[in-house]
PDB file of C-alpha atoms in Angstrom:
ATOM      1  CA  UNK A 766     -42.425 -31.792   5.326  1.00 91.00           C
ATOM      2  CA  UNK A 767     -42.416 -30.338   8.812  1.00 95.00           C
ATOM      3  CA  UNK A 768     -44.936 -27.562   9.419  1.00 96.00           C
ATOM      4  CA  UNK A 769     -44.001 -24.300  11.230  1.00 97.00           C
ATOM      5  CA  UNK A 770     -46.542 -21.769  12.538  1.00 97.00           C
ATOM      6  CA  UNK A 771     -45.446 -18.169  12.332  1.00 98.00           C
ATOM      7  CA  UNK A 772     -47.391 -16.148  14.901  1.00 97.00           C
ATOM      8  CA  UNK A 773     -47.104 -12.544  16.209  1.00 96.00           C
ATOM      9  CA  UNK A 774     -44.463 -13.671  18.759  1.00 96.00           C
ATOM     10  CA  UNK A 775     -42.205 -15.289  16.254  1.00 96.00           C
ATOM     11  CA  UNK A 776     -38.666 -13.770  16.467  1.00 95.00           C
ATOM     12  CA  UNK A 777     -38.019 -13.960  12.764  1.00 94.00           C
ATOM     13  CA  UNK A 778     -40.596 -11.161  12.163  1.00 96.00           C
ATOM     14  CA  UNK A 779     -38.046  -8.764  13.767  1.00 94.00           C
ATOM     15  CA  UNK A 780     -35.223  -9.799  11.416  1.00 97.00           C
ATOM     16  CA  UNK A 781     -34.164  -7.594   8.453  1.00 98.00           C
ATOM     17  CA  UNK A 782     -34.576 -10.590   6.133  1.00 98.00           C
ATOM     18  CA  UNK A 783     -37.123 -13.388   6.561  1.00 98.00           C
ATOM     19  CA  UNK A 784     -36.028 -16.464   4.658  1.00 98.00           C
ATOM     20  CA  UNK A 785     -38.574 -19.266   3.929  1.00 98.00           C
ATOM     21  CA  UNK A 786     -37.090 -22.561   2.680  1.00 97.00           C
ATOM     22  CA  UNK A 787     -38.583 -25.319   0.608  1.00 98.00           C
ATOM     23  CA  UNK A 788     -38.026 -28.035   3.152  1.00 97.00           C
ATOM     24  CA  UNK A 789     -40.715 -26.536   5.438  1.00 97.00           C
ATOM     25  CA  UNK A 790     -44.377 -25.752   5.145  1.00 98.00           C
ATOM     26  CA  UNK A 791     -45.127 -22.379   6.741  1.00 98.00           C
ATOM     27  CA  UNK A 792     -48.455 -21.358   8.236  1.00 98.00           C
ATOM     28  CA  UNK A 793     -48.936 -17.621   8.797  1.00 98.00           C
ATOM     29  CA  UNK A 794     -51.023 -16.982  11.863  1.00 97.00           C
ATOM     30  CA  UNK A 795     -50.303 -13.192  11.798  1.00 97.00           C
ATOM     31  CA  UNK A 796     -49.940 -10.522   9.162  1.00 96.00           C
ATOM     32  CA  UNK A 797     -46.484 -10.560   7.589  1.00 97.00           C
ATOM     33  CA  UNK A 798     -45.253  -7.007   6.943  1.00 97.00           C
ATOM     34  CA  UNK A 799     -41.982  -5.900   5.567  1.00 98.00           C
ATOM     35  CA  UNK A 800     -40.966  -2.317   6.073  1.00 97.00           C
ATOM     36  CA  UNK A 801     -38.407  -0.151   4.200  1.00 96.00           C
ATOM     37  CA  UNK A 802     -34.984  -1.887   4.160  1.00 96.00           C
ATOM     38  CA  UNK A 803     -36.487  -5.233   4.996  1.00 97.00           C
ATOM     39  CA  UNK A 804     -36.867  -8.337   2.754  1.00 98.00           C
ATOM     40  CA  UNK A 805     -38.915 -11.506   2.393  1.00 98.00           C
ATOM     41  CA  UNK A 806     -37.000 -14.282   0.527  1.00 98.00           C
ATOM     42  CA  UNK A 807     -38.907 -17.386  -0.481  1.00 98.00           C
ATOM     43  CA  UNK A 808     -37.053 -20.394  -1.912  1.00 98.00           C
ATOM     44  CA  UNK A 809     -38.345 -22.207  -4.973  1.00 98.00           C
ATOM     45  CA  UNK A 810     -40.752 -24.962  -4.101  1.00 98.00           C
ATOM     46  CA  UNK A 811     -41.873 -23.453  -0.773  1.00 98.00           C
ATOM     47  CA  UNK A 812     -45.550 -23.758   0.367  1.00 98.00           C
ATOM     48  CA  UNK A 813     -46.973 -20.956   2.529  1.00 98.00           C
ATOM     49  CA  UNK A 814     -50.445 -21.370   4.026  1.00 97.00           C
ATOM     50  CA  UNK A 815     -52.160 -18.172   5.338  1.00 95.00           C
ATOM     51  CA  UNK A 816     -54.906 -18.035   7.879  1.00 93.00           C
ATOM     52  CA  UNK A 817     -58.251 -16.305   7.097  1.00 89.00           C
ATOM     53  CA  UNK A 818     -58.220 -12.518   6.686  1.00 88.00           C
ATOM     54  CA  UNK A 819     -54.404 -12.255   7.063  1.00 92.00           C
ATOM     55  CA  UNK A 820     -52.148 -10.747   4.488  1.00 94.00           C
ATOM     56  CA  UNK A 821     -48.497 -10.246   3.329  1.00 97.00           C
ATOM     57  CA  UNK A 822     -47.535  -6.623   2.759  1.00 97.00           C
ATOM     58  CA  UNK A 823     -44.349  -5.246   1.218  1.00 97.00           C
ATOM     59  CA  UNK A 824     -44.042  -1.557   2.013  1.00 97.00           C
ATOM     60  CA  UNK A 825     -42.260   1.116  -0.012  1.00 96.00           C
ATOM     61  CA  UNK A 826     -38.506   0.511   0.165  1.00 95.00           C
ATOM     62  CA  UNK A 827     -38.899  -3.154   1.108  1.00 97.00           C
ATOM     63  CA  UNK A 828     -38.683  -6.136  -1.240  1.00 96.00           C
ATOM     64  CA  UNK A 829     -39.892  -9.654  -1.822  1.00 98.00           C
ATOM     65  CA  UNK A 830     -38.040 -12.325  -3.698  1.00 98.00           C
ATOM     66  CA  UNK A 831     -40.248 -15.365  -4.373  1.00 98.00           C
ATOM     67  CA  UNK A 832     -38.281 -16.989  -7.248  1.00 97.00           C
ATOM     68  CA  UNK A 833     -39.906 -20.309  -8.080  1.00 98.00           C
ATOM     69  CA  UNK A 834     -39.180 -22.467 -11.161  1.00 98.00           C
ATOM     70  CA  UNK A 835     -41.373 -24.350 -13.595  1.00 96.00           C
ATOM     71  CA  UNK A 836     -40.925 -27.547 -11.624  1.00 97.00           C
ATOM     72  CA  UNK A 837     -40.809 -25.951  -8.142  1.00 98.00           C
ATOM     73  CA  UNK A 838     -43.255 -23.024  -8.024  1.00 98.00           C
ATOM     74  CA  UNK A 839     -43.794 -20.902  -4.906  1.00 98.00           C
ATOM     75  CA  UNK A 840     -47.314 -21.370  -3.601  1.00 98.00           C
ATOM     76  CA  UNK A 841     -49.310 -19.003  -1.360  1.00 98.00           C
ATOM     77  CA  UNK A 842     -52.584 -20.532  -0.380  1.00 95.00           C
ATOM     78  CA  UNK A 843     -55.275 -20.849   2.330  1.00 92.00           C
ATOM     79  CA  UNK A 844     -54.461 -22.661   5.485  1.00 92.00           C
ATOM     80  CA  UNK A 845     -57.968 -24.214   5.900  1.00 84.00           C
ATOM     81  CA  UNK A 846     -58.577 -27.882   5.204  1.00 73.00           C
ATOM     82  CA  UNK A 847     -59.097 -29.004   1.542  1.00 74.00           C
ATOM     83  CA  UNK A 848     -62.609 -28.397   0.296  1.00 67.00           C
ATOM     84  CA  UNK A 849     -63.336 -25.594   2.658  1.00 64.00           C
ATOM     85  CA  UNK A 850     -61.609 -22.745   0.844  1.00 66.00           C
ATOM     86  CA  UNK A 851     -63.468 -19.972  -0.919  1.00 63.00           C
ATOM     87  CA  UNK A 852     -67.088 -18.923  -0.970  1.00 55.00           C
ATOM     88  CA  UNK A 853     -69.156 -21.195   1.104  1.00 49.00           C
ATOM     89  CA  UNK A 854     -72.403 -19.280   1.789  1.00 48.00           C
ATOM     90  CA  UNK A 855     -74.887 -16.876   0.268  1.00 46.00           C
ATOM     91  CA  UNK A 856     -73.488 -13.779   2.042  1.00 50.00           C
ATOM     92  CA  UNK A 857     -69.912 -15.093   2.134  1.00 51.00           C
ATOM     93  CA  UNK A 858     -68.911 -13.408   5.349  1.00 53.00           C
ATOM     94  CA  UNK A 859     -67.591 -16.712   6.609  1.00 53.00           C
ATOM     95  CA  UNK A 860     -65.597 -17.544   3.487  1.00 65.00           C
ATOM     96  CA  UNK A 861     -62.301 -19.273   4.204  1.00 78.00           C
ATOM     97  CA  UNK A 862     -59.878 -17.004   2.360  1.00 82.00           C
ATOM     98  CA  UNK A 863     -56.943 -14.672   3.192  1.00 91.00           C
ATOM     99  CA  UNK A 864     -56.311 -11.110   2.160  1.00 91.00           C
ATOM    100  CA  UNK A 865     -53.560 -11.467  -0.447  1.00 94.00           C
ATOM    101  CA  UNK A 866     -50.200 -10.021  -1.177  1.00 97.00           C
ATOM    102  CA  UNK A 867     -49.794  -6.212  -1.430  1.00 96.00           C
ATOM    103  CA  UNK A 868     -46.667  -4.748  -2.915  1.00 97.00           C
ATOM    104  CA  UNK A 869     -46.346  -0.969  -2.366  1.00 96.00           C
ATOM    105  CA  UNK A 870     -43.620   0.096  -4.782  1.00 95.00           C
ATOM    106  CA  UNK A 871     -41.261   3.035  -5.183  1.00 91.00           C
ATOM    107  CA  UNK A 872     -42.267   4.605  -8.495  1.00 87.00           C
ATOM    108  CA  UNK A 873     -43.952   7.604  -6.881  1.00 83.00           C
ATOM    109  CA  UNK A 874     -41.098   8.477  -4.507  1.00 85.00           C
ATOM    110  CA  UNK A 875     -37.422   9.464  -4.528  1.00 80.00           C
ATOM    111  CA  UNK A 876     -36.570   5.714  -4.667  1.00 84.00           C
ATOM    112  CA  UNK A 877     -38.095   5.396  -8.149  1.00 84.00           C
ATOM    113  CA  UNK A 878     -35.291   3.169  -9.449  1.00 88.00           C
ATOM    114  CA  UNK A 879     -35.378   0.796  -6.458  1.00 93.00           C
ATOM    115  CA  UNK A 880     -36.864  -2.592  -7.292  1.00 96.00           C
ATOM    116  CA  UNK A 881     -39.571  -4.132  -5.084  1.00 97.00           C
ATOM    117  CA  UNK A 882     -38.146  -7.604  -5.857  1.00 98.00           C
ATOM    118  CA  UNK A 883     -39.127 -10.555  -7.950  1.00 98.00           C
ATOM    119  CA  UNK A 884     -42.195 -12.767  -8.203  1.00 98.00           C
ATOM    120  CA  UNK A 885     -41.767 -15.639 -10.774  1.00 98.00           C
ATOM    121  CA  UNK A 886     -43.384 -19.016 -11.037  1.00 98.00           C
ATOM    122  CA  UNK A 887     -45.696 -18.100  -8.209  1.00 98.00           C
ATOM    123  CA  UNK A 888     -49.317 -19.298  -7.481  1.00 98.00           C
ATOM    124  CA  UNK A 889     -51.648 -17.357  -5.195  1.00 97.00           C
ATOM    125  CA  UNK A 890     -54.798 -19.223  -4.277  1.00 94.00           C
ATOM    126  CA  UNK A 891     -58.031 -18.445  -2.279  1.00 90.00           C
ATOM    127  CA  UNK A 892     -57.090 -14.850  -1.436  1.00 91.00           C
ATOM    128  CA  UNK A 893     -58.937 -11.567  -1.879  1.00 84.00           C
ATOM    129  CA  UNK A 894     -61.065 -12.056   1.271  1.00 75.00           C
ATOM    130  CA  UNK A 895     -61.784  -8.482   2.431  1.00 62.00           C
ATOM    131  CA  UNK A 896     -65.180  -7.681   0.945  1.00 55.00           C
ATOM    132  CA  UNK A 897     -65.308  -4.240   2.644  1.00 56.00           C
ATOM    133  CA  UNK A 898     -61.989  -2.766   1.490  1.00 60.00           C
ATOM    134  CA  UNK A 899     -61.728  -4.679  -1.741  1.00 66.00           C
ATOM    135  CA  UNK A 900     -58.138  -5.971  -1.157  1.00 81.00           C
ATOM    136  CA  UNK A 901     -57.196  -8.029  -4.256  1.00 92.00           C
ATOM    137  CA  UNK A 902     -55.230 -11.267  -4.333  1.00 95.00           C
ATOM    138  CA  UNK A 903     -52.198  -9.429  -5.727  1.00 97.00           C
ATOM    139  CA  UNK A 904     -52.065  -5.614  -5.363  1.00 96.00           C
ATOM    140  CA  UNK A 905     -49.297  -3.835  -7.315  1.00 97.00           C
ATOM    141  CA  UNK A 906     -49.374  -0.257  -5.977  1.00 96.00           C
ATOM    142  CA  UNK A 907     -47.001   2.141  -7.672  1.00 95.00           C
ATOM    143  CA  UNK A 908     -44.546  -0.706  -8.597  1.00 97.00           C
ATOM    144  CA  UNK A 909     -41.870   0.257 -11.038  1.00 96.00           C
ATOM    145  CA  UNK A 910     -40.331  -1.534 -14.038  1.00 95.00           C
ATOM    146  CA  UNK A 911     -37.260  -2.608 -12.123  1.00 96.00           C
ATOM    147  CA  UNK A 912     -39.497  -5.153 -10.398  1.00 97.00           C
ATOM    148  CA  UNK A 913     -39.808  -8.585 -12.033  1.00 98.00           C
ATOM    149  CA  UNK A 914     -43.276 -10.111 -12.237  1.00 98.00           C
ATOM    150  CA  UNK A 915     -43.599 -13.114 -14.536  1.00 98.00           C
ATOM    151  CA  UNK A 916     -45.187 -16.510 -14.614  1.00 98.00           C
ATOM    152  CA  UNK A 917     -47.843 -15.807 -11.938  1.00 98.00           C
ATOM    153  CA  UNK A 918     -51.202 -17.500 -11.565  1.00 98.00           C
ATOM    154  CA  UNK A 919     -53.944 -16.262  -9.236  1.00 97.00           C
ATOM    155  CA  UNK A 920     -56.813 -18.762  -8.654  1.00 93.00           C
ATOM    156  CA  UNK A 921     -60.141 -18.429  -6.843  1.00 89.00           C
ATOM    157  CA  UNK A 922     -60.028 -14.795  -5.794  1.00 87.00           C
ATOM    158  CA  UNK A 923     -63.026 -14.460  -3.496  1.00 79.00           C
ATOM    159  CA  UNK A 924     -64.195 -10.774  -3.078  1.00 77.00           C
ATOM    160  CA  UNK A 925     -61.745  -8.803  -5.086  1.00 83.00           C
ATOM    161  CA  UNK A 926     -59.798  -8.711  -8.321  1.00 89.00           C
ATOM    162  CA  UNK A 927     -57.128 -11.275  -9.024  1.00 93.00           C
ATOM    163  CA  UNK A 928     -54.616  -8.594 -10.093  1.00 96.00           C
ATOM    164  CA  UNK A 929     -54.949  -4.937  -9.204  1.00 95.00           C
ATOM    165  CA  UNK A 930     -52.458  -2.479 -10.797  1.00 95.00           C
ATOM    166  CA  UNK A 931     -52.652   1.001  -9.196  1.00 94.00           C
ATOM    167  CA  UNK A 932     -50.199   3.403 -10.782  1.00 93.00           C
ATOM    168  CA  UNK A 933     -46.577   2.502 -11.506  1.00 95.00           C
ATOM    169  CA  UNK A 934     -45.091   1.118 -14.768  1.00 95.00           C
ATOM    170  CA  UNK A 935     -44.129  -2.423 -13.837  1.00 97.00           C
ATOM    171  CA  UNK A 936     -44.173  -4.882 -16.797  1.00 97.00           C
ATOM    172  CA  UNK A 937     -45.995  -8.209 -16.422  1.00 97.00           C
ATOM    173  CA  UNK A 938     -45.389 -11.381 -18.449  1.00 98.00           C
ATOM    174  CA  UNK A 939     -47.364 -14.693 -18.478  1.00 98.00           C
ATOM    175  CA  UNK A 940     -50.100 -13.850 -15.974  1.00 98.00           C
ATOM    176  CA  UNK A 941     -53.074 -16.058 -15.404  1.00 97.00           C
ATOM    177  CA  UNK A 942     -56.296 -15.274 -13.514  1.00 95.00           C
ATOM    178  CA  UNK A 943     -58.379 -18.423 -12.982  1.00 92.00           C
ATOM    179  CA  UNK A 944     -61.987 -18.736 -11.636  1.00 86.00           C
ATOM    180  CA  UNK A 945     -62.021 -15.258 -10.032  1.00 86.00           C
ATOM    181  CA  UNK A 946     -65.229 -14.137  -8.362  1.00 79.00           C
ATOM    182  CA  UNK A 947     -64.488 -10.577  -9.353  1.00 80.00           C
ATOM    183  CA  UNK A 948     -62.501  -8.782 -12.056  1.00 85.00           C
ATOM    184  CA  UNK A 949     -59.469 -10.643 -13.308  1.00 91.00           C
ATOM    185  CA  UNK A 950     -57.342  -7.510 -14.023  1.00 93.00           C
ATOM    186  CA  UNK A 951     -58.246  -4.138 -12.501  1.00 92.00           C
ATOM    187  CA  UNK A 952     -56.091  -1.382 -13.849  1.00 93.00           C
ATOM    188  CA  UNK A 953     -56.264   2.235 -12.612  1.00 91.00           C
ATOM    189  CA  UNK A 954     -54.473   5.102 -10.809  1.00 91.00           C
ATOM    190  CA  UNK A 955     -52.177   6.048 -13.773  1.00 92.00           C
ATOM    191  CA  UNK A 956     -50.632   2.646 -14.516  1.00 94.00           C
ATOM    192  CA  UNK A 957     -48.552   2.808 -17.768  1.00 94.00           C
ATOM    193  CA  UNK A 958     -46.720  -0.461 -17.857  1.00 96.00           C
ATOM    194  CA  UNK A 959     -46.784  -3.308 -20.412  1.00 97.00           C
ATOM    195  CA  UNK A 960     -48.628  -6.605 -19.998  1.00 97.00           C
ATOM    196  CA  UNK A 961     -47.961  -9.465 -22.299  1.00 98.00           C
ATOM    197  CA  UNK A 962     -49.335 -13.038 -22.528  1.00 98.00           C
ATOM    198  CA  UNK A 963     -52.312 -12.492 -20.256  1.00 96.00           C
ATOM    199  CA  UNK A 964     -55.023 -15.085 -19.668  1.00 95.00           C
ATOM    200  CA  UNK A 965     -58.357 -14.762 -17.850  1.00 92.00           C
ATOM    201  CA  UNK A 966     -60.462 -17.970 -17.478  1.00 89.00           C
ATOM    202  CA  UNK A 967     -63.967 -17.163 -16.220  1.00 81.00           C
ATOM    203  CA  UNK A 968     -64.801 -20.589 -14.827  1.00 73.00           C
ATOM    204  CA  UNK A 969     -68.503 -21.415 -15.102  1.00 63.00           C
ATOM    205  CA  UNK A 970     -68.749 -23.013 -11.691  1.00 56.00           C
ATOM    206  CA  UNK A 971     -67.330 -20.006  -9.940  1.00 57.00           C
ATOM    207  CA  UNK A 972     -69.515 -17.202 -11.345  1.00 49.00           C
ATOM    208  CA  UNK A 973     -69.938 -13.757 -10.086  1.00 49.00           C
ATOM    209  CA  UNK A 974     -73.597 -14.106  -9.138  1.00 45.00           C
ATOM    210  CA  UNK A 975     -73.118 -12.248  -5.773  1.00 43.00           C
ATOM    211  CA  UNK A 976     -70.791  -9.270  -6.090  1.00 43.00           C
ATOM    212  CA  UNK A 977     -69.630  -6.497  -8.372  1.00 43.00           C
ATOM    213  CA  UNK A 978     -68.090  -6.354 -11.799  1.00 47.00           C
ATOM    214  CA  UNK A 979     -67.658  -9.459 -13.846  1.00 54.00           C
ATOM    215  CA  UNK A 980     -65.028  -7.959 -16.215  1.00 64.00           C
ATOM    216  CA  UNK A 981     -62.083 -10.038 -17.407  1.00 77.00           C
ATOM    217  CA  UNK A 982     -60.296  -6.745 -17.848  1.00 81.00           C
ATOM    218  CA  UNK A 983     -61.425  -3.500 -16.117  1.00 82.00           C
ATOM    219  CA  UNK A 984     -59.537  -0.294 -16.983  1.00 82.00           C
ATOM    220  CA  UNK A 985     -60.587   2.789 -14.955  1.00 78.00           C
ATOM    221  CA  UNK A 986     -59.152   6.040 -16.308  1.00 66.00           C
ATOM    222  CA  UNK A 987     -60.002   7.831 -13.068  1.00 62.00           C
ATOM    223  CA  UNK A 988     -61.385  10.666 -15.072  1.00 60.00           C
ATOM    224  CA  UNK A 989     -58.263  11.443 -17.107  1.00 58.00           C
ATOM    225  CA  UNK A 990     -55.970   9.786 -19.608  1.00 65.00           C
ATOM    226  CA  UNK A 991     -53.141   8.966 -17.093  1.00 86.00           C
ATOM    227  CA  UNK A 992     -54.008   5.233 -17.004  1.00 91.00           C
ATOM    228  CA  UNK A 993     -52.543   3.927 -20.281  1.00 91.00           C
ATOM    229  CA  UNK A 994     -51.363   0.279 -20.179  1.00 93.00           C
ATOM    230  CA  UNK A 995     -50.024  -1.503 -23.192  1.00 95.00           C
ATOM    231  CA  UNK A 996     -51.507  -4.945 -23.379  1.00 95.00           C
ATOM    232  CA  UNK A 997     -50.581  -7.608 -25.911  1.00 96.00           C
ATOM    233  CA  UNK A 998     -51.655 -11.218 -26.416  1.00 96.00           C
ATOM    234  CA  UNK A 999     -54.570 -11.223 -23.964  1.00 94.00           C
ATOM    235  CA  UNK A1000     -57.282 -13.933 -23.934  1.00 92.00           C
ATOM    236  CA  UNK A1001     -60.471 -13.953 -21.878  1.00 87.00           C
ATOM    237  CA  UNK A1002     -62.371 -17.242 -21.823  1.00 83.00           C
ATOM    238  CA  UNK A1003     -65.996 -17.710 -21.061  1.00 72.00           C
ATOM    239  CA  UNK A1004     -68.020 -18.507 -19.316  1.00 64.00           C
ATOM    240  CA  UNK A1005     -71.177 -17.105 -20.895  1.00 57.00           C
ATOM    241  CA  UNK A1006     -73.559 -19.776 -22.014  1.00 54.00           C
ATOM    242  CA  UNK A1007     -71.395 -22.588 -20.977  1.00 55.00           C
ATOM    243  CA  UNK A1008     -72.997 -25.459 -18.976  1.00 54.00           C
ATOM    244  CA  UNK A1009     -73.185 -24.675 -15.348  1.00 51.00           C
ATOM    245  CA  UNK A1010     -73.017 -20.894 -15.865  1.00 52.00           C
ATOM    246  CA  UNK A1011     -74.581 -18.942 -12.930  1.00 50.00           C
ATOM    247  CA  UNK A1012     -77.577 -16.644 -13.410  1.00 50.00           C
ATOM    248  CA  UNK A1013     -75.319 -13.534 -12.892  1.00 48.00           C
ATOM    249  CA  UNK A1014     -73.861 -13.908 -16.321  1.00 44.00           C
ATOM    250  CA  UNK A1015     -77.151 -13.808 -18.185  1.00 43.00           C
ATOM    251  CA  UNK A1016     -77.436 -10.068 -18.812  1.00 44.00           C
ATOM    252  CA  UNK A1017     -79.203  -8.053 -21.366  1.00 44.00           C
ATOM    253  CA  UNK A1018     -76.765  -7.175 -24.263  1.00 44.00           C
ATOM    254  CA  UNK A1019     -75.979  -3.602 -23.270  1.00 45.00           C
ATOM    255  CA  UNK A1020     -75.232  -4.711 -19.683  1.00 46.00           C
ATOM    256  CA  UNK A1021     -73.111  -7.599 -20.950  1.00 44.00           C
ATOM    257  CA  UNK A1022     -71.068  -5.416 -23.159  1.00 44.00           C
ATOM    258  CA  UNK A1023     -70.338  -2.985 -20.291  1.00 47.00           C
ATOM    259  CA  UNK A1024     -69.517  -5.744 -17.838  1.00 47.00           C
ATOM    260  CA  UNK A1025     -67.200  -7.680 -20.113  1.00 47.00           C
ATOM    261  CA  UNK A1026     -64.873  -4.821 -20.940  1.00 47.00           C
ATOM    262  CA  UNK A1027     -64.931  -1.299 -19.510  1.00 43.00           C
ATOM    263  CA  UNK A1028     -62.376   1.227 -20.679  1.00 39.00           C
TER     264      UNK A1028
END
């Protein structure tokens, strides 16, 4: 497929709707931001590669429609060459990773019934790069239940959580976090939605031996009871005591209990 680089001078960034089609591979060489009233539409089967430390941001009032299918998923991944993605060094400041997708929803505003769009059959790979601000691979900030989020896999999140739900009441179905270096699902800020069919696979060859919490699920009540998700059919796999497990997983029992599930 032909490859197109979208940089800061690309005229399509000024359009009210940016349409990315499956017959082209796109390389983002600039941050892609959609403001209120603007849209990002991604056709099924489209591959988007993102340069290091860049991100895709959907602001309040904007929307994203990345509607893949089982046979033609939408894929957001790193633009670096195969084998170079992810954590490559002890301090990881030179990791080849991008800064993920942030959806800033409408649930906390007068536009509370306005959908932020649809993500379905989507893969997000090698994101979560900003170790200082903790930007996750997929940030759902005050996203409401009119937004559709199903059949989403986040793989190899570098410095931050795979999924972060901050407020809102959006519902999630069929979510997978694979080989995250941080928490798989970080829930806080008053989130009250429903999550069903959730899988976290703590891969033994990608352990959190360097940074932060190793929780498959981390629920932070922020000091009150506002954060109250309803979670059904969730599985967290490994990697404790599997062959190849990093030293960071071998904790004393009280520490292990705290790290695996904090509520």
